[in-house]
Coordinates of C-alpha atoms in Angstrom, one line a residue:
Chain V
M148 CA 4.2 5.3 -11.9
A149 CA 6.7 2.7 -10.1
I150 CA 9.9 4.1 -11.7
A151 CA 8.6 7.2 -11.1
H152 CA 8.1 6.8 -7.2
F153 CA 11.6 4.5 -6.9
V154 CA 13.6 7.6 -8.6
A155 CA 11.6 9.9 -6.2
S156 CA 11.4 8.2 -2.8
G157 CA 12.2 4.6 -3.2
M158 CA 14.8 2.3 -1.5
G159 CA 15.1 0.1 -4.5
G160 CA 14.3 -3.3 -3.5
I161 CA 17.0 -5.9 -4.0
R162 CA 19.2 -3.7 -5.9
T163 CA 19.8 -2.4 -2.2
A164 CA 18.1 -3.5 1.2
G165 CA 14.5 -2.5 0.3
D166 CA 12.9 -5.9 0.9
L167 CA 14.8 -6.3 4.2
V168 CA 13.6 -2.8 5.9
A169 CA 10.2 -4.0 4.4
R170 CA 10.2 -7.2 6.5
M171 CA 10.9 -5.5 9.1
Q172 CA 8.1 -3.0 8.8
F173 CA 5.8 -5.5 8.7
D174 CA 7.2 -8.4 10.9
K175 CA 7.6 -6.0 14.1
R176 CA 5.5 -2.9 12.8
L177 CA 8.6 -0.9 13.0
R178 CA 8.6 2.5 11.5
I179 CA 11.1 3.4 8.7
D180 CA 14.0 5.2 10.8
K181 CA 13.6 1.7 13.3
A182 CA 13.4 -0.3 10.8
K183 CA 16.8 0.8 8.9
E184 CA 18.6 1.2 12.2
F185 CA 17.6 -2.6 12.7
V186 CA 18.8 -3.8 9.2
A187 CA 21.8 -1.5 9.2
K188 CA 22.9 -3.2 12.5
K189 CA 22.4 -6.5 11.5
L190 CA 24.4 -6.0 8.4
G191 CA 27.0 -3.6 9.9
V192 CA 26.5 -0.7 7.8
S193 CA 24.9 2.6 8.4
S194 CA 21.4 3.7 7.6
F195 CA 22.2 6.0 5.2
D196 CA 24.0 3.1 3.2
L197 CA 21.2 1.0 3.2
S198 CA 19.8 2.3 -0.5
D199 CA 23.4 2.3 -2.0
E200 CA 23.6 0.0 -4.7
Y201 CA 27.3 0.3 -5.1
I202 CA 27.6 -1.4 -1.5
F203 CA 24.9 -4.0 -1.9
R204 CA 25.5 -5.5 -5.1
E205 CA 28.5 -7.1 -3.4
L206 CA 27.3 -7.3 0.2
R207 CA 24.0 -8.9 -1.0
E208 CA 26.2 -11.8 -2.7
E209 CA 28.7 -12.4 0.2
R210 CA 25.9 -12.8 2.4
G211 CA 23.9 -14.7 -0.2
L212 CA 20.8 -12.3 0.0
G213 CA 20.0 -12.8 -3.5
V214 CA 21.1 -10.4 -6.1
I215 CA 19.4 -8.2 -8.7
T216 CA 21.4 -9.7 -11.8
G217 CA 21.1 -12.9 -12.8
V218 CA 24.4 -14.2 -11.1
P219 CA 25.2 -18.1 -11.3
K220 CA 25.7 -20.2 -8.3
T221 CA 24.3 -17.9 -5.8
P222 CA 21.1 -18.1 -3.3
K223 CA 17.5 -17.7 -5.3
G224 CA 14.3 -17.9 -4.2
I225 CA 13.8 -19.9 -0.9
A226 CA 17.4 -20.2 -0.3
A227 CA 18.0 -16.6 -0.2
K228 CA 15.0 -16.3 1.9
M229 CA 16.4 -18.9 4.5
N230 CA 19.5 -16.6 4.9
I231 CA 17.5 -13.6 5.1
E232 CA 15.7 -15.6 8.0
D233 CA 18.9 -16.2 9.6
L234 CA 20.3 -12.5 9.2
L235 CA 17.0 -10.6 10.6
G236 CA 16.2 -13.4 13.1
I237 CA 12.8 -14.4 11.7
K238 CA 10.9 -16.7 10.0
I239 CA 9.5 -16.5 6.6
N240 CA 6.4 -18.2 5.7
S241 CA 7.2 -19.8 2.3
C242 CA 10.6 -21.1 4.2
E243 CA 8.6 -22.6 6.8
L244 CA 6.4 -24.4 4.2
F245 CA 9.6 -25.3 2.4
R246 CA 10.8 -27.3 5.8
Q247 CA 7.7 -28.9 6.0
Y248 CA 7.5 -30.3 2.6
R249 CA 11.3 -31.3 3.3
A250 CA 10.2 -33.1 6.7
K251 CA 7.6 -35.3 4.9
R252 CA 10.2 -37.2 3.0
Chain J
M123 CA 5.4 38.1 -12.6
A124 CA 7.7 34.6 -13.2
K125 CA 5.2 31.6 -14.0
F126 CA 5.6 28.2 -12.9
Y127 CA 5.0 24.9 -14.8
T128 CA 2.7 22.8 -12.6
R129 CA -0.6 20.7 -13.1
R130 CA -4.4 20.8 -12.8
G131 CA -6.1 17.4 -10.7
D132 CA -6.4 16.0 -14.2
G133 CA -2.9 16.1 -15.2
K134 CA -3.0 19.0 -17.7
T135 CA -0.2 21.6 -17.6
L136 CA -0.9 24.6 -15.7
Q137 CA 1.1 28.2 -15.4
M138 CA 1.0 29.7 -11.7
S139 CA 2.7 32.4 -10.3
K140 CA 4.4 31.6 -6.8
E141 CA 1.7 33.9 -5.1
E142 CA -1.3 31.8 -6.9
I143 CA 1.0 28.7 -5.6
K144 CA 1.1 29.7 -2.1
T145 CA -2.2 30.7 -1.9
A146 CA -3.4 27.5 -3.5
I147 CA -1.5 25.7 -0.7
H148 CA -3.2 27.5 2.1
E149 CA -6.5 26.8 0.5
G150 CA -6.0 23.0 0.1
T151 CA -4.5 22.8 3.7
A152 CA -7.4 24.6 4.9
D153 CA -9.8 22.4 3.3
A154 CA -8.2 19.3 5.0
A155 CA -8.2 20.8 8.1
D156 CA -11.8 22.1 8.2
M157 CA -13.1 18.6 7.0
G158 CA -11.3 16.4 9.2
N159 CA -11.0 18.7 12.0
I160 CA -7.3 18.2 12.0
K161 CA -4.2 20.6 12.3
A162 CA -3.4 22.4 9.2
L163 CA 0.1 22.2 8.1
S164 CA 2.3 24.4 9.8
S165 CA 4.4 27.6 7.9
N166 CA 7.4 25.9 7.6
D167 CA 5.6 22.8 6.4
M168 CA 3.8 25.4 3.4
E169 CA 7.3 26.8 2.7
A170 CA 8.7 23.1 2.1
L171 CA 5.9 22.2 0.0
L172 CA 5.8 25.6 -1.9
D173 CA 9.6 24.9 -2.8
I174 CA 9.2 21.6 -4.0
I175 CA 6.0 22.6 -6.2
C176 CA 8.1 25.6 -7.5
S177 CA 11.3 23.9 -8.3
N178 CA 12.1 24.2 -12.5
D179 CA 13.4 20.4 -12.2
R180 CA 11.4 17.9 -14.1
I181 CA 11.6 15.6 -11.5
A182 CA 12.1 15.9 -7.4
S183 CA 13.4 13.5 -5.1
V184 CA 13.9 12.7 -1.2
E185 CA 17.3 14.0 0.3
R186 CA 19.9 10.9 0.1
G187 CA 19.3 8.7 2.9
K188 CA 15.7 9.5 3.7
E189 CA 14.3 6.5 1.0
V190 CA 11.3 4.9 2.2
V191 CA 10.0 1.5 1.3
L192 CA 7.6 1.3 -2.1
S193 CA 4.9 -1.4 -1.6
Y194 CA 2.5 -2.3 -4.3
D195 CA -1.2 -2.9 -5.1
I196 CA -2.8 -4.5 -8.2
G197 CA 0.1 -7.0 -8.4
Q198 CA 1.2 -8.4 -11.9
L199 CA -2.3 -6.8 -13.3
D200 CA 0.0 -3.4 -13.9
M201 CA 1.8 -5.3 -16.7
S202 CA -0.7 -7.7 -18.0
G203 CA -4.2 -5.7 -17.5
D204 CA -6.0 -3.4 -19.4
N205 CA -6.2 0.6 -19.0
G206 CA -8.8 0.1 -16.4
N207 CA -5.9 -0.7 -13.9
S208 CA -3.6 1.4 -15.9
G209 CA -2.1 -2.2 -17.0
G210 CA 0.2 -2.1 -20.0
G211 CA -1.8 -4.8 -21.9
V212 CA 1.4 -7.1 -21.9
P213 CA 0.4 -10.7 -21.7
S214 CA 3.0 -12.2 -19.4
S215 CA 2.6 -14.8 -16.8
R216 CA 2.3 -14.0 -12.9
L217 CA 5.7 -15.7 -12.3
N218 CA 7.2 -13.4 -14.9
G219 CA 5.2 -10.0 -13.7
A220 CA 6.3 -10.8 -10.1
L221 CA 10.3 -11.3 -11.3
V222 CA 9.9 -8.4 -13.5
H223 CA 8.9 -6.0 -10.2
E224 CA 11.7 -7.4 -8.1
R225 CA 14.6 -7.7 -10.6
T226 CA 13.8 -4.6 -13.0
L227 CA 11.1 -2.5 -11.3
C228 CA 12.8 -2.0 -7.7
A229 CA 9.8 -2.8 -6.0
D230 CA 10.5 -3.6 -2.1
T231 CA 7.2 -5.8 -2.0
F232 CA 5.3 -7.7 -4.2
E233 CA 1.5 -9.4 -4.6
L234 CA -0.4 -12.0 -6.5
A235 CA -3.4 -10.6 -7.8
H236 CA -6.6 -12.4 -9.5
S237 CA -7.7 -10.6 -12.6
D238 CA -11.2 -8.8 -11.0
Y239 CA -8.5 -8.0 -7.9
S240 CA -11.3 -8.9 -5.5
I241 CA -12.1 -10.9 -2.8
K242 CA -15.4 -12.7 -4.1
P243 CA -14.2 -14.1 -7.3
S244 CA -10.9 -14.9 -5.9
K245 CA -13.0 -17.8 -3.5
P246 CA -14.3 -20.3 -6.3
V247 CA -10.5 -20.2 -7.8
I248 CA -8.6 -20.4 -4.6
A249 CA -6.6 -23.7 -5.4
N250 CA -5.5 -21.7 -8.7
E251 CA -4.2 -18.8 -6.7
M252 CA -2.7 -21.2 -4.0
N253 CA -0.7 -23.2 -6.7
D254 CA 0.7 -19.7 -8.4
M255 CA 1.4 -18.5 -4.5
E256 CA 3.7 -21.7 -4.1
V257 CA 5.4 -21.1 -7.5
V258 CA 6.2 -17.5 -7.2
Q259 CA 7.3 -18.0 -3.6
N260 CA 9.9 -20.9 -4.8
N261 CA 11.4 -17.7 -7.0
I262 CA 10.8 -14.4 -5.6
I263 CA 12.9 -13.0 -2.7
I264 CA 11.1 -9.7 -1.6
P265 CA 8.0 -10.0 0.4
Y266 CA 4.9 -11.6 -1.8
F267 CA 1.6 -10.8 -0.5
Y268 CA -2.0 -11.9 -2.1
G269 CA -4.0 -8.7 -2.7
A270 CA -7.3 -7.9 -3.2
M271 CA -10.3 -5.4 -2.7
P272 CA -13.0 -6.6 0.0
N273 CA -14.9 -5.0 -3.0
M274 CA -18.1 -5.5 -0.9
G275 CA -20.2 -4.3 -3.6
L276 CA -20.1 -7.4 -5.6
Y277 CA -22.1 -8.5 -2.5
Y278 CA -25.6 -6.8 -3.6
A279 CA -28.0 -7.0 -6.1
P280 CA -27.5 -7.8 -9.1
D281 CA -24.2 -9.3 -8.8
G282 CA -24.7 -11.1 -5.5
P283 CA -27.3 -12.4 -2.7
Y284 CA -28.0 -9.0 -0.6
G285 CA -30.2 -6.4 -1.7
N286 CA -28.9 -3.5 -2.9
P287 CA -29.3 -0.4 0.0
A288 CA -29.0 2.2 -2.9
D289 CA -32.3 0.7 -4.4
L290 CA -33.9 0.0 -1.2
M291 CA -33.0 3.6 0.4
R292 CA -34.6 5.2 -3.0
E293 CA -38.1 3.0 -1.5
F294 CA -37.3 4.8 2.0
K295 CA -36.7 1.0 3.5
I296 CA -34.0 2.2 5.6
E297 CA -34.2 -0.3 8.0
E298 CA -34.0 -2.6 5.5
A299 CA -31.1 -1.3 3.7
Q300 CA -29.3 -1.4 6.6
Q301 CA -30.1 -5.1 7.4
Q302 CA -28.6 -6.1 4.1
A303 CA -25.7 -3.9 4.2
T304 CA -24.9 -5.7 7.7
L305 CA -25.7 -9.1 6.1
A306 CA -23.2 -8.9 3.3
S307 CA -20.7 -7.3 5.8
E308 CA -20.7 -10.7 7.7
H309 CA -20.6 -12.5 4.4
L310 CA -17.3 -10.4 3.5
T311 CA -15.6 -11.3 6.7
R312 CA -16.7 -15.2 5.9
D313 CA -14.9 -15.1 3.0
I314 CA -11.8 -12.9 3.8
K315 CA -11.2 -15.5 6.2
Y316 CA -11.7 -18.4 3.7
V317 CA -9.3 -16.8 0.9
S318 CA -6.6 -15.2 3.2
T319 CA -6.1 -18.3 5.2
K320 CA -5.8 -20.4 2.2
I321 CA -3.4 -18.1 0.7
Y322 CA -1.4 -17.8 3.8
S323 CA -1.2 -21.7 4.1
A324 CA 0.4 -21.8 0.2
G325 CA 3.4 -19.6 1.7
A326 CA 1.9 -16.2 1.1
D327 CA 3.7 -13.6 3.6
G328 CA 0.3 -12.1 3.9
F329 CA -2.3 -10.1 2.5
N330 CA -2.9 -6.5 1.3
F331 CA -6.6 -5.7 1.5
D332 CA -6.6 -2.8 -1.0
T333 CA -9.1 0.0 -1.6
T334 CA -11.1 -1.0 1.8
A335 CA -14.2 0.8 2.2
S336 CA -15.2 1.2 -1.1
A337 CA -18.6 0.0 -0.5
G338 CA -18.8 2.3 2.4
D339 CA -18.9 2.2 6.4
A340 CA -20.2 -1.9 6.2
D341 CA -17.3 -2.9 3.7
F342 CA -14.8 -1.1 6.0
V343 CA -16.4 -3.3 9.1
G344 CA -16.3 -6.4 7.4
T345 CA -12.9 -5.9 6.5
L346 CA -11.9 -5.3 9.7
H347 CA -13.4 -8.3 11.1
G348 CA -11.6 -10.2 8.3
V349 CA -8.6 -8.8 9.5
E350 CA -9.1 -9.8 13.1
Q351 CA -9.8 -13.5 11.8
L352 CA -6.4 -13.7 9.5
R353 CA -4.8 -12.3 12.6
K354 CA -6.2 -14.8 14.8
E355 CA -5.7 -17.8 12.2
C356 CA -2.1 -16.7 11.2
P357 CA -0.5 -14.7 13.8
D358 CA 2.6 -14.1 11.6
A359 CA 1.0 -13.0 8.9
Y360 CA 2.1 -9.6 7.1
I361 CA -1.1 -7.5 7.3
M362 CA -1.5 -4.0 4.8
V363 CA -5.0 -2.5 5.0
G364 CA -5.2 0.4 2.7
M365 CA -8.3 2.6 2.1
A366 CA -10.5 3.3 -1.1
G367 CA -11.1 6.9 0.0
E368 CA -10.2 9.7 2.5
N369 CA -13.5 9.3 4.4
V370 CA -15.6 6.4 5.0
M371 CA -19.2 6.9 3.3
G372 CA -22.2 5.9 5.1
I373 CA -24.1 3.8 3.2
H374 CA -25.0 2.0 6.7
G375 CA -24.5 5.2 8.4
E376 CA -24.7 3.5 12.3
I377 CA -22.9 0.2 11.6
Q378 CA -20.0 0.0 14.6
Y379 CA -16.5 -0.9 14.9
D380 CA -15.1 -1.2 18.4
G381 CA -17.8 0.8 19.7
Q382 CA -17.5 3.7 17.2
V383 CA -19.3 4.6 14.2
V384 CA -17.2 4.2 11.4
A385 CA -19.2 6.6 8.8
G386 CA -17.3 9.6 8.2
M387 CA -14.3 8.8 9.6
F388 CA -10.9 10.3 8.3
P389 CA -7.7 8.8 7.7
H390 CA -6.2 9.9 11.3
Q391 CA -9.1 7.9 12.8
Q392 CA -9.5 4.9 10.2
C393 CA -5.9 4.2 11.2
K394 CA -6.8 3.3 14.9
L395 CA -9.6 0.8 14.0
A396 CA -6.9 -1.0 11.5
E397 CA -4.2 -1.2 14.1
K398 CA -7.0 -2.6 16.7
A399 CA -8.0 -5.1 14.1
G400 CA -4.6 -6.4 13.8
A401 CA -2.8 -4.8 10.7
D402 CA 0.8 -4.5 10.3
V403 CA 1.0 -1.4 8.2
F404 CA -1.8 1.4 7.2
G405 CA -2.5 2.9 3.8
P406 CA -4.0 6.1 3.8
V407 CA -5.7 7.7 0.9
A408 CA -6.5 11.2 0.2
N409 CA -8.7 11.8 -3.2
T410 CA -7.5 14.5 -6.0
N411 CA -10.1 16.9 -7.2
T412 CA -9.4 17.2 -10.9
G413 CA -10.8 20.8 -11.2
K414 CA -8.0 22.2 -8.5
S415 CA -4.2 22.5 -8.9
L416 CA -1.4 20.2 -7.7
A417 CA -0.8 22.7 -5.3
W418 CA -3.8 22.7 -3.9
N419 CA -4.4 18.8 -3.8
L420 CA -1.2 18.1 -2.4
A421 CA -1.3 20.5 0.4
R422 CA -4.7 18.7 1.4
A423 CA -3.4 15.3 0.8
V424 CA -0.2 16.2 2.8
T425 CA -2.4 17.7 5.7
F426 CA -4.7 14.4 5.7
V427 CA -1.6 11.6 6.0
K428 CA 0.4 13.8 8.4
A429 CA -2.3 13.9 10.6
C430 CA -2.6 9.9 10.4
S431 CA 1.0 9.5 10.8
E432 CA 1.0 11.5 13.8
V433 CA -1.3 9.6 15.5
T434 CA -0.2 6.1 14.5
K435 CA 2.2 3.4 15.8
L436 CA 2.0 1.7 12.7
P437 CA 4.1 2.3 9.4
I438 CA 2.1 3.9 7.1
H439 CA 2.2 3.5 3.4
V440 CA 0.5 5.9 1.5
N441 CA -1.8 5.4 -1.2
M442 CA 0.0 7.3 -4.3
G443 CA -1.6 6.1 -7.4
M444 CA -3.7 7.8 -10.2
G445 CA -6.1 10.2 -8.6
V446 CA -4.9 9.9 -4.9
G447 CA -2.3 11.3 -2.4
G448 CA -2.2 14.6 -4.4
I449 CA -1.4 12.5 -7.8
P450 CA -3.6 13.8 -10.8
M451 CA -6.3 11.9 -11.6
S452 CA -4.8 10.6 -15.1
E453 CA -4.4 7.3 -16.8
T454 CA -0.7 8.2 -17.1
P455 CA 0.2 10.5 -14.2
P456 CA 3.2 13.3 -15.2
I457 CA 6.7 12.2 -14.0
D458 CA 6.9 15.7 -12.8
A459 CA 3.6 15.7 -10.3
V460 CA 4.3 11.9 -9.2
T461 CA 7.9 12.7 -7.9
R462 CA 6.6 16.0 -6.3
C463 CA 3.8 14.2 -4.5
S464 CA 6.4 11.5 -3.4
K465 CA 8.9 14.0 -1.9
A466 CA 6.3 15.8 -0.3
M467 CA 4.8 13.0 1.4
V468 CA 8.0 11.5 2.8
E469 CA 9.7 14.8 3.9
I470 CA 6.5 16.8 5.0
A471 CA 3.7 14.2 5.7
K472 CA 6.8 11.4 7.6
V473 CA 5.2 8.7 5.8
D474 CA 7.2 5.1 6.1
G475 CA 6.6 4.1 2.6
V476 CA 4.5 4.6 -0.7

């Protein structure tokens, strides 16, 4: 099912910018075209490019947004999400929790 | 006359002529329009749907650049669960399940799920759920929810503390049945508040209320009040409300939300209440009739979902699993049917996600 839907209509998650567009749908209640416009503008690409693996394999690594393959010495998990916070100008709950834990030292 | 390979609502291959498919599309959209008191599909939409269904290609897809967000329900259980959830039966940790969906299955969002995937059983093991949420959040990048069905049926006898309205109504105890449904609804709201705020405090991006109103109108009202509570306590939580069926069953019959009787509501009415309660994304459902063709079911489903998409400001993530959204009711829905439904929902119903 998942693969069929991805092939038919899915953005591709962290293969591309699917997770970033999803965040804007939930964070700002933006419908798909507006959410894509928002993310595209932040990344300096077009909305059309947001599902292009060729562009995003490099772009995500350059921006530290987390990549689909196991690349050593690149931000993963919370570190990648903190970079996503900066890119999109949002707060992510798990990053907030991480910062709270750090403050308890 | 040329015949096209297509599907029946249970997934079996059918051969139909173009005229037969066209007739099925007309009848499917008319059925939805009649039931929901909404507009039928336009002639252009029906032509587009005809082209999608009559394509001889094995899979269909949207035009490049028109891709949408792919969100999930049931969490890691589609890997580790049994066939009741169409699960693959592959034992794996919840962390593995989440990362496999992120890194190999192209998920745009994912979620943590209890093996019973319901609010009530999550409550006594909430500390375990919170710990696993923290562990996964440290590793995952995509938005990661906690997902559970409100599943208010678990609050009725013999599984729960309240009298079962179905039993009470058989004894013509109508007022008592309504009273028990209301009490169960209030209990559900309290449990939603407890589970959802606890899991959010452990770093969840938000909560996916899946299969809402499976126990009817009081389940829907209890969930909407739960969504209100979560929004009040955690203003930044991502909240998705997905439905159980196209129509809210009137088990109570008179229970209201925001001054409206919710029994009998269709997706274009349900979405407004989800928005009012504080949801960020709404998941409409249209059920599949196993005896009808893919063309009939998909035309009907697209009609319901398009009406919903046109009246709400919220992003719409249509439910497109087994037996909903035009997809055949089968444990292993055929890829030709799934991809045609996916394309039609994006291009004709104008959904924002699947």
